[in-house]
PDB file of C-alpha atoms and ligand atoms in Angstrom:
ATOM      1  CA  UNK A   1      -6.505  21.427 -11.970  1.00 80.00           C
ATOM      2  CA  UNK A   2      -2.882  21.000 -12.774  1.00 92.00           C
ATOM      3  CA  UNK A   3      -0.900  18.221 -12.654  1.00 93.00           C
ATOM      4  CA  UNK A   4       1.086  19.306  -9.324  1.00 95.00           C
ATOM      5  CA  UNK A   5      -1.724  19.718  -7.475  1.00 95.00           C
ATOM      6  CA  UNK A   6      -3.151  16.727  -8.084  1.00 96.00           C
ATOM      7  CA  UNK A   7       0.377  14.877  -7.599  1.00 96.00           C
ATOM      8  CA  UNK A   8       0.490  17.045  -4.403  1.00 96.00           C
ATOM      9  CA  UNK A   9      -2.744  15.961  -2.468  1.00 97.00           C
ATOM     10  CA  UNK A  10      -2.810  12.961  -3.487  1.00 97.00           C
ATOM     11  CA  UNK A  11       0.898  12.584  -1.286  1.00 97.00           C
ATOM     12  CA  UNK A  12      -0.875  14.756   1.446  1.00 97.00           C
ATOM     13  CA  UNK A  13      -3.969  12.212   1.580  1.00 98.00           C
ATOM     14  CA  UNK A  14      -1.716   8.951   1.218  1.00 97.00           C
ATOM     15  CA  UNK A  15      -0.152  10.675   4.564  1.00 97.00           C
ATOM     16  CA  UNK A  16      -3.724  11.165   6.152  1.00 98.00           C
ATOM     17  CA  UNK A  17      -5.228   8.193   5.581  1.00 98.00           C
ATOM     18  CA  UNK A  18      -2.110   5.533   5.635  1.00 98.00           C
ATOM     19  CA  UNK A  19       0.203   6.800   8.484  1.00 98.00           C
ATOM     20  CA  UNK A  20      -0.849  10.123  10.592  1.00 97.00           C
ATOM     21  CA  UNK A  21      -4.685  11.056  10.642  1.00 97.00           C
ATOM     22  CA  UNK A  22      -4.152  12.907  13.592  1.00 96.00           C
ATOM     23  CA  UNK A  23      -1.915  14.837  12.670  1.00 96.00           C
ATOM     24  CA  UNK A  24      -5.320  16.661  10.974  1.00 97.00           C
ATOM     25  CA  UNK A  25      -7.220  15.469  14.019  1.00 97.00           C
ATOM     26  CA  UNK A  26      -9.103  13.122  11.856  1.00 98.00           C
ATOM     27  CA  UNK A  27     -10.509   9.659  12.969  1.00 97.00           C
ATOM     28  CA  UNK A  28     -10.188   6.552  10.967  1.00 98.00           C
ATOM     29  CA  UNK A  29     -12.471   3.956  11.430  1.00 98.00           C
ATOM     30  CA  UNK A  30     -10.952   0.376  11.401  1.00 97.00           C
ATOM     31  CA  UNK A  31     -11.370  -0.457   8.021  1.00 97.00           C
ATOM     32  CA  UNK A  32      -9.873   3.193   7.202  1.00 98.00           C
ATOM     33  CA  UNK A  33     -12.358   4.718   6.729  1.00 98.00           C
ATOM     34  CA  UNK A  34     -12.337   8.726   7.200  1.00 98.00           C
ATOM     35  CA  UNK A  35     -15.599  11.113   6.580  1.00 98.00           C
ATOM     36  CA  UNK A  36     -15.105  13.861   3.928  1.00 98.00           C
ATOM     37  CA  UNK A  37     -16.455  16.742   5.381  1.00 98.00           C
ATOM     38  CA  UNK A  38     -14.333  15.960   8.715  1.00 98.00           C
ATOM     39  CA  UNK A  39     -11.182  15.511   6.312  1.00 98.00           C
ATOM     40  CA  UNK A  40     -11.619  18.950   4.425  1.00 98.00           C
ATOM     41  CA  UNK A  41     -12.079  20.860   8.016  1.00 98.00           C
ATOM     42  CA  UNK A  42      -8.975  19.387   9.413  1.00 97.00           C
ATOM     43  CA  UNK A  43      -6.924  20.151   5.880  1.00 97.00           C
ATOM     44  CA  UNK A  44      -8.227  23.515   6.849  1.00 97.00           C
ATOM     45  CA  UNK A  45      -6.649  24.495  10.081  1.00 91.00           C
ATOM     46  CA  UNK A  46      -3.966  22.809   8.395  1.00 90.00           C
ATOM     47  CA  UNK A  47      -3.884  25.898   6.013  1.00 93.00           C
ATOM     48  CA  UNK A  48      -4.740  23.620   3.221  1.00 94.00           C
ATOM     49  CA  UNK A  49      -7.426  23.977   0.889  1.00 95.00           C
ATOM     50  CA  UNK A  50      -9.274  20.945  -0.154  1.00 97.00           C
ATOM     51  CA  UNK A  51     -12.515  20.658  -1.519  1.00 96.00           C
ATOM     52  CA  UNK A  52     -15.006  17.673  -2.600  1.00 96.00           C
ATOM     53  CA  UNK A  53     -14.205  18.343  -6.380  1.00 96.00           C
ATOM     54  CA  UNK A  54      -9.698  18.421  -5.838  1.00 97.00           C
ATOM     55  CA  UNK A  55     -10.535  15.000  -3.937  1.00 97.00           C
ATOM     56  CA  UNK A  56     -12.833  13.331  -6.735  1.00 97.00           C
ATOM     57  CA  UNK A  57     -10.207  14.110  -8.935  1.00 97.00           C
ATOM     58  CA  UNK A  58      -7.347  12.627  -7.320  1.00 97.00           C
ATOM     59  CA  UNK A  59      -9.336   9.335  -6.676  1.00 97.00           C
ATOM     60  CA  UNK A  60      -9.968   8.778 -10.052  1.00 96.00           C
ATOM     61  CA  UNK A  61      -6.767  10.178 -11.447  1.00 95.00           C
ATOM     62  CA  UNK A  62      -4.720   7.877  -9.238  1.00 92.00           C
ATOM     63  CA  UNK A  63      -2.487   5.367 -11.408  1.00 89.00           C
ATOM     64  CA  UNK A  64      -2.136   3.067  -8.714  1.00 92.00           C
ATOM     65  CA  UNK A  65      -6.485   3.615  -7.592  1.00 96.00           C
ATOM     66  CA  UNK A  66      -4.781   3.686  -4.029  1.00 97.00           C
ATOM     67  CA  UNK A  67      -7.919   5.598  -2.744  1.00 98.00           C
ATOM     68  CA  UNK A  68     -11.294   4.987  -2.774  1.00 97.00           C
ATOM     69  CA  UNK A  69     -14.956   6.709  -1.853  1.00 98.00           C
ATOM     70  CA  UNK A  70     -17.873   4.919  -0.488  1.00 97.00           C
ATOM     71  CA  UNK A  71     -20.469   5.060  -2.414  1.00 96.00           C
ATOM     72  CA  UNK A  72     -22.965   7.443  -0.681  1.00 97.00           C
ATOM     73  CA  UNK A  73     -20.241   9.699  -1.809  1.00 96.00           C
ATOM     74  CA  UNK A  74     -19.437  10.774   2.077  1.00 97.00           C
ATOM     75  CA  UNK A  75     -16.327   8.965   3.026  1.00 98.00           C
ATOM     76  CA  UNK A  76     -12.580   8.064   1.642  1.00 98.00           C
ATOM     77  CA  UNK A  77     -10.047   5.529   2.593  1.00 98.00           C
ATOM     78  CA  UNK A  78      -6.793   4.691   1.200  1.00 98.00           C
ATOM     79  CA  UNK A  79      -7.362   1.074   0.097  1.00 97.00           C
ATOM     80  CA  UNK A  80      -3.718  -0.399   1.707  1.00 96.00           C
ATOM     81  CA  UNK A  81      -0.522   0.726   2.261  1.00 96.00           C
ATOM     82  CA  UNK A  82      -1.170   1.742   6.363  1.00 97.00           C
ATOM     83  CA  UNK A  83       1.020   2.234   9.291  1.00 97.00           C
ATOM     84  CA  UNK A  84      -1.371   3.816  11.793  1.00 96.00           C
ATOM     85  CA  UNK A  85      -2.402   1.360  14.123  1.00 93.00           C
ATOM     86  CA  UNK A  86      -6.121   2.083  14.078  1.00 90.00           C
ATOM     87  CA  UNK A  87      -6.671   0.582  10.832  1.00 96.00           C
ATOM     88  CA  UNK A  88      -7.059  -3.183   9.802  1.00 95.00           C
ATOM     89  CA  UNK A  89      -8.472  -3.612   7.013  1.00 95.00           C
ATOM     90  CA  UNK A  90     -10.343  -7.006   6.759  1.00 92.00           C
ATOM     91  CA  UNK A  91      -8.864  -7.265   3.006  1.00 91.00           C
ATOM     92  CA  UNK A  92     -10.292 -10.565   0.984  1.00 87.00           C
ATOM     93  CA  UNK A  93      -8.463 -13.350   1.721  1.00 95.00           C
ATOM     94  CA  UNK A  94      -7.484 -14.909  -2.039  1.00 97.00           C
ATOM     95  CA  UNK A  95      -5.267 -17.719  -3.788  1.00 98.00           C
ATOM     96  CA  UNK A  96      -2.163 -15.902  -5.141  1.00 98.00           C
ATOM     97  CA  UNK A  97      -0.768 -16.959  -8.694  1.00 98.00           C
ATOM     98  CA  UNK A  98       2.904 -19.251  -8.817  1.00 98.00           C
ATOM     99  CA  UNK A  99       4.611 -16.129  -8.702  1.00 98.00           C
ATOM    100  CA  UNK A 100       4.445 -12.329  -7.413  1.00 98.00           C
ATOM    101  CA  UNK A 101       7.171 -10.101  -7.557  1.00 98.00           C
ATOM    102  CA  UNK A 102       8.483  -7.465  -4.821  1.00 98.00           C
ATOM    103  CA  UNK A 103      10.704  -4.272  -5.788  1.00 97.00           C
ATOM    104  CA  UNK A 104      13.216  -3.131  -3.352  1.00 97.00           C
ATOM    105  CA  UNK A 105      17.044  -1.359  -3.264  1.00 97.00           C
ATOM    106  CA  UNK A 106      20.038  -3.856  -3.839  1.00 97.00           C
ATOM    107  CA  UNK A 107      21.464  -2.306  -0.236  1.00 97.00           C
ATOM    108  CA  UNK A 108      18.562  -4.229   1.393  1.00 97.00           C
ATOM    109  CA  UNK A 109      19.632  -7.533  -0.180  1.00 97.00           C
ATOM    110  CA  UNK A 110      22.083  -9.013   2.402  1.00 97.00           C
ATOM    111  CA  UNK A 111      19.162  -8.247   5.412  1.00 98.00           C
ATOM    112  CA  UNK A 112      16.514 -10.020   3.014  1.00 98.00           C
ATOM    113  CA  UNK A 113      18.225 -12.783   2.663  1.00 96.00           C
ATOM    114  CA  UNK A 114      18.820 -13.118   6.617  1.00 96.00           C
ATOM    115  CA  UNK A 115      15.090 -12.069   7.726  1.00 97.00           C
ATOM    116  CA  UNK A 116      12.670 -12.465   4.500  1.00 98.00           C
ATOM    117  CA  UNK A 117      10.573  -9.837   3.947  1.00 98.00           C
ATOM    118  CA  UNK A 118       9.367  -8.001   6.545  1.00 98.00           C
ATOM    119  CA  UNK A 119       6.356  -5.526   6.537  1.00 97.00           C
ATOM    120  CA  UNK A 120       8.285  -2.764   8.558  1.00 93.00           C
ATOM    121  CA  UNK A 121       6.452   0.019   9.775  1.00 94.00           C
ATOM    122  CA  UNK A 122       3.112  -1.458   6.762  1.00 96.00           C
ATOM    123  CA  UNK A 123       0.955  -3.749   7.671  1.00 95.00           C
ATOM    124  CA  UNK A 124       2.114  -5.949   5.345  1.00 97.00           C
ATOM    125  CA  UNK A 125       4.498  -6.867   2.280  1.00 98.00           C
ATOM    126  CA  UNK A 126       3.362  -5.399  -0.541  1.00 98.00           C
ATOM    127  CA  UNK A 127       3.696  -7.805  -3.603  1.00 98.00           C
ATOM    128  CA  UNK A 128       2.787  -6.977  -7.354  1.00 97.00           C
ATOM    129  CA  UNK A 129       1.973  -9.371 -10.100  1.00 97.00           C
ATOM    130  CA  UNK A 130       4.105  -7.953 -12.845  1.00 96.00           C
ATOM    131  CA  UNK A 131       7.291  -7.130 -12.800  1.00 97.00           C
ATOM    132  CA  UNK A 132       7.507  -3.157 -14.357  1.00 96.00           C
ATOM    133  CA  UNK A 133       5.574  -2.238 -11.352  1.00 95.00           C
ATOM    134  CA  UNK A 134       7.874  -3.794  -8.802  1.00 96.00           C
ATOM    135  CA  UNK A 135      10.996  -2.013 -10.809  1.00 97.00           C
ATOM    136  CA  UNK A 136       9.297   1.211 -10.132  1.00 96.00           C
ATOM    137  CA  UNK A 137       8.583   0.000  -6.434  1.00 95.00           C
ATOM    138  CA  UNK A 138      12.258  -0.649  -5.686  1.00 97.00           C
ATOM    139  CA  UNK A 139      13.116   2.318  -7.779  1.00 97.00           C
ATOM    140  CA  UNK A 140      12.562   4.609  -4.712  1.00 95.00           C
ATOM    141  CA  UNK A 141      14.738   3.483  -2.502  1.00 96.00           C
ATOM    142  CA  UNK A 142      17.907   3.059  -4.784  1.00 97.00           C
ATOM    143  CA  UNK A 143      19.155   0.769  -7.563  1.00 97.00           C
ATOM    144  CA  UNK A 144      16.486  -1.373  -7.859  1.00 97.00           C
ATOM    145  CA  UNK A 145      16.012  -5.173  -7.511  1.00 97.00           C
ATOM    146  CA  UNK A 146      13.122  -7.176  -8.258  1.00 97.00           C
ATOM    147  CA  UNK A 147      12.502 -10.555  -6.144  1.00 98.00           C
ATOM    148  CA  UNK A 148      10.590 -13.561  -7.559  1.00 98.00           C
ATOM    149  CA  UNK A 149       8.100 -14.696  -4.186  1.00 98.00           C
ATOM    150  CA  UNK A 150       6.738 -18.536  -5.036  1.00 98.00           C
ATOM    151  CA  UNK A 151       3.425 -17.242  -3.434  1.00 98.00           C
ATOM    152  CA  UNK A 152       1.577 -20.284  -4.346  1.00 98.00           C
ATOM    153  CA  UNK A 153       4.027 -22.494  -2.503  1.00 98.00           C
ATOM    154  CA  UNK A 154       3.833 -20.138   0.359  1.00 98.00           C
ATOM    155  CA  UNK A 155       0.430 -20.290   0.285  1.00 98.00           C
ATOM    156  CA  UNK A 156       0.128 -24.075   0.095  1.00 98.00           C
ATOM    157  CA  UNK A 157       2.099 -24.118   3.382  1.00 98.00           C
ATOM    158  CA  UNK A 158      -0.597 -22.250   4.767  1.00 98.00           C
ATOM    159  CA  UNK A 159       0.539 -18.223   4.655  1.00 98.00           C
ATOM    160  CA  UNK A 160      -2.206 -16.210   4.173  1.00 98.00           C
ATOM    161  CA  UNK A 161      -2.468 -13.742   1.073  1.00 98.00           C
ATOM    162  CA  UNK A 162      -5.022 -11.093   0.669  1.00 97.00           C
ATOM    163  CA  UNK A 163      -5.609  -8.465  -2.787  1.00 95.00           C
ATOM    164  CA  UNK A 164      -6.178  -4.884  -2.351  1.00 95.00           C
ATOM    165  CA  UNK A 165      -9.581  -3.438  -4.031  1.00 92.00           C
ATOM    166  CA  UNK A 166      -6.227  -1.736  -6.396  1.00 94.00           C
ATOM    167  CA  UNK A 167      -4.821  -5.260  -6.801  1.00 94.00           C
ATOM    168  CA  UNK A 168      -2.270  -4.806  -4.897  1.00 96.00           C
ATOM    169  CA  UNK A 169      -1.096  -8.194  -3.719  1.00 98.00           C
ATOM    170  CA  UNK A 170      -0.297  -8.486   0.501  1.00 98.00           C
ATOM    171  CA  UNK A 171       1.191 -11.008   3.039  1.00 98.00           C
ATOM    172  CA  UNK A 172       2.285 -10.658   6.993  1.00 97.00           C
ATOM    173  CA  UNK A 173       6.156 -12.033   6.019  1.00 98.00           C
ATOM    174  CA  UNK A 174       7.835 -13.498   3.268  1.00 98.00           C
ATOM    175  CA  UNK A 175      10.467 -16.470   4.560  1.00 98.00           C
ATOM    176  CA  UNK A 176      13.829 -15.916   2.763  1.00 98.00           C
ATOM    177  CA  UNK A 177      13.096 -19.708   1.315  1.00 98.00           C
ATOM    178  CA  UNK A 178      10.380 -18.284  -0.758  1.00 98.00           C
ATOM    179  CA  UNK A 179      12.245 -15.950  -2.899  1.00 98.00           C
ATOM    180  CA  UNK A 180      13.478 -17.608  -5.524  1.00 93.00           C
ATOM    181  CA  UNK A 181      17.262 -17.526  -6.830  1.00 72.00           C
ATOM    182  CA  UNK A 182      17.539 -17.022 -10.344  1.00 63.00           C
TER     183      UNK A 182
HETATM  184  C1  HQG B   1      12.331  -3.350   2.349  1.00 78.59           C
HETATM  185  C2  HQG B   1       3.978   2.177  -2.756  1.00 78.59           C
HETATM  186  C3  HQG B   1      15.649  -4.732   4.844  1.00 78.59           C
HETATM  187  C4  HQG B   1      11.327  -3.478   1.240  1.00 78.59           C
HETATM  188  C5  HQG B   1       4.370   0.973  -3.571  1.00 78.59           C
HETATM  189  C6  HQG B   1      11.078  -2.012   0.914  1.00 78.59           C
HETATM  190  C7  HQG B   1       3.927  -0.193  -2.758  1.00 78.59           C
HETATM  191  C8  HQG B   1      13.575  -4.855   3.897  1.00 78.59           C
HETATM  192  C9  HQG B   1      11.208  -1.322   2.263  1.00 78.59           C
HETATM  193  C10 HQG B   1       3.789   0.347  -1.374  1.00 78.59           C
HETATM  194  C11 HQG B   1      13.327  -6.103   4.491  1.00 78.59           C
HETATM  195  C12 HQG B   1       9.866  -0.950   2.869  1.00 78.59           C
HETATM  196  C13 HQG B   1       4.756  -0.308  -0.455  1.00 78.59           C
HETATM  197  C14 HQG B   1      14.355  -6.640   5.299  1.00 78.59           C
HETATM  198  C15 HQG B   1      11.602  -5.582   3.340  1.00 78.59           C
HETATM  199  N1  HQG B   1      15.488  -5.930   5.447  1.00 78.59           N
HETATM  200  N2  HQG B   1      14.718  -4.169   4.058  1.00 78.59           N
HETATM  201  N3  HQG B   1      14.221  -7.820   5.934  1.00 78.59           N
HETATM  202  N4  HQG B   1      12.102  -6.537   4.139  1.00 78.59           N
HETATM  203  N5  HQG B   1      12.480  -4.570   3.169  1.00 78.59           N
HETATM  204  O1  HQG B   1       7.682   1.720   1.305  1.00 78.59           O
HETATM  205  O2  HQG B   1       6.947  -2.452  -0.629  1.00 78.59           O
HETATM  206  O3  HQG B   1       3.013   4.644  -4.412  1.00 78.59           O
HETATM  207  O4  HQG B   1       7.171   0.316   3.367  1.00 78.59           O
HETATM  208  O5  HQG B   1      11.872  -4.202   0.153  1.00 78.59           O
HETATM  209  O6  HQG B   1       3.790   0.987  -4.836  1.00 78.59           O
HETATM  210  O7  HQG B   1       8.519  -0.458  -1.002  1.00 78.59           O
HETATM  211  O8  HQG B   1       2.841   4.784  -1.925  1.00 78.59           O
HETATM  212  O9  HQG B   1       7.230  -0.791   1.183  1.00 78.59           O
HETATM  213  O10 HQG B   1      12.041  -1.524   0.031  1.00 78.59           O
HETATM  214  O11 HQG B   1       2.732  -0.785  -3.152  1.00 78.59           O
HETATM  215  O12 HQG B   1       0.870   4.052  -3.300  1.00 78.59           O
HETATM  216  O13 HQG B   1      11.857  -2.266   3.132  1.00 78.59           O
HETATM  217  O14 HQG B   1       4.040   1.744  -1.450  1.00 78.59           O
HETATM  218  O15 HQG B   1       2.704   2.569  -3.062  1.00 78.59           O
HETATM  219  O16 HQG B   1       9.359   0.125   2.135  1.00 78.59           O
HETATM  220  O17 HQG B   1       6.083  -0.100  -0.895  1.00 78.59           O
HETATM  221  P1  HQG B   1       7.812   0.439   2.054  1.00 78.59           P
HETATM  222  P2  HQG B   1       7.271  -1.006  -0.398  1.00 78.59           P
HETATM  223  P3  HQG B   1       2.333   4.089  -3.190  1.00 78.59           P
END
C-alpha cells in the first residue's frame, strides 16, 4: 500500500465522516459513528475502491489517530474535527493544563483579536498542548502564528473543555482576553 494512497483516503474519509456523509449516502450516527460495510458500498458508486484492509491501515497509520474503529471491528468514526450537523460527539469533559496553544495564519490576527476564537464551520476550537503541532496547524492557512490560550483561567471562569480520544484539546469559543500577549 503506498504512501499516496494511504495519504489519499485517509483525506477522502476525514471528508466522509467530518463534513459530507451524504455526499456517499452514508448515515452518521450522533456520536459519528458510520458502519463499514455501508461506507465501502457508498465509496463504490462513488467509483472508489475501498476495502476493510486500505481502511485498517489508514486508522492505524494516522499521525494525528484522527479515526477510530469500534471494537467489534464493524464501524469507524473520525474522533473530532466535524462540521456536519448530525454529529455531537459527547467528548469527556476534562481540566485543561495553564496553557494550550492554537495555530492559525497571521492574516487572521486583526479578526482574532476583535472576536476570539471562533469554531467556524467545526464544532469547536481546536487547541493542542505543544506548540510544533500548532505551527503545523497554522501552517495551512499561511504564515503561521501560534497563540498562547490561558485554558486553565478560562476554565476556572467556568468554559467548558473537552479532549479528543487523539488528544486533541476542544472548546465552544476562546474570548480574545484569554490569549495571552507575549
Ligand atoms: C481561524 C486539523 C478569523 C483559525 C488540525 C483557523 C486541527 C479565525 C481557521 C483541526 C477566527 C479555522 C482544526 C476569527 C479562528 N477570525 N479566523 N475570529 N477564529 N479562526 O481548519 O484549528 O489534519 O476549521 O485560527 O490539526 O485550523 O484535518 O480549524 O485558522 O486539529 O486532522 O479559522 O484540523 O486536523 O480552520 O484545524 P479550521 P483549525 P486534521
Amino acid at each position: 500500500m503506498t504512501t499516496k494512497r494511504l495519504s489519499e483516503t485517509s483525506k477522502f474519509l476525514s471528508y466522509i465522516l467530518r463534513h459530507e456523509p451524504h455526499a456517499i449516502g452514508l448515515q452518521l450516527d450522533s456520536e459519528g459513528w458510520a458502519d463499514i460495510e455501508s461506507l465501502i458500498a457508498g465509496a463504490a458508486k462513488d467509483g472508489r475502491t475501498l476495502d476493510i484492509a486500505l481502511i485498517q491501515a489508514v486508522v492505524s497509520s494516522s499521525d494525528k489517530k484522527r479515526f477510530s474503529i469500534s471494537d467489534d471491528g464493524l464501524r469507524i468514526r473520525a474522533v473530532q474535527g466535524h462540521s456536519t450537523t448530525n454529529v455531537s460527539i459527547q467528548h469527556v469533559e476534562k481540566e485543561p493544563p495553564g496553557f494550550l496553544y492554537h495555530g492559525t495564519a497571521t492574516r487572521f490576527l486583526e479578526s482574532i483579536r476583535q472576536q476570539g476564537l471562533i469554531a467556524g464551520s467545526r464544532h469547536h476550537v481546536h487547541l493542542s498542548q505543544d506548540i510544533p503541532t500548532a505551527i503545523a496547524v497554522g501552517q495551512r492557512y499561511g504564515k503561521p502564528v501560534v497563540l498562547k490560550i490561558e485554558a486553565l483561567r478560562m476554565h476556572q471562569q467556568g468554559f467548558k473543555f473537552f479532549q479528543a480520544e487523539n488528544g486533541v484539546w476542544l472548546t465552544t469559543h476562546v474570548p480574545a482576553v484569554f490569549i495571552k500577549k507575549d
